[in-house]
C-alpha angles and dihedrals in degrees: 000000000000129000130198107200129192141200157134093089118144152136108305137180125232110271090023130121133236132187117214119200121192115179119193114206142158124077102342113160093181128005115205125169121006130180146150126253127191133217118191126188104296094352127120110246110257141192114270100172138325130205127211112211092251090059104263109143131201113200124188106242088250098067094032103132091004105071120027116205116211137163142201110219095199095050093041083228128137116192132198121217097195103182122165095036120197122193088248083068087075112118143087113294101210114191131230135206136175119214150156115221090187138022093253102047145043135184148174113259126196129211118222085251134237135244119249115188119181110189140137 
């Protein structure tokens, strides 16, 4: 079994900064590419950023200089720095990781997701 396991959402003001935080564990023989996705109210869920295991990120434009995605390979863990938050940032942040529980096989897993609110 493997879990992918978010946190670190809250109520945030406008301007201000969260730190997300998804760890993947279980039985995970290889973890590739993680990232974080977002679905607002009556909105599709779309891309924010993705991470390849050798570091190389991927950001939608509209986050670009605002979140940083990093990860921590020995930890399976991916984080997201959100700094400059706008109320159009509320949402749930689900995170997604690619592994592979076994050598012959790999697969997307999806966190339950976490709540972002961002609100004077």
């Amino acid at each position: 079994q493997v879990q992918v396991v978010e946190s670190g959402g809250g109520l945030m003001q406008p301007g201000g900064s969260l730190r997300l935080s998804c760890a993947a564990s279980g039985s995970i023989f290889f973890v590739y590419a993680m990232g974080w996705y977002r679905q607002a109210p009556g909105k599709q869920r779309e891309l924010v950023a993705t991470i390849s295991r050798g570091g190389s990120t991927n950001y939608a434009d509209f986050v670009k200089g605002r979140f940083t995605i990093s990860r921590d390979n020995a930890k399976n863990t991916v984080y997201l720095q959100m700094n400059s938050l706008e109320p159009e940032d509320t949402a749930v942040y689900y995170c997604n990781a690619e592994i592979s529980p076994t050598p012959w096989r790999k697969a997307n897993y999806w966190g339950q997701g976490t709540q972002v609110t961002v609100s004077s």
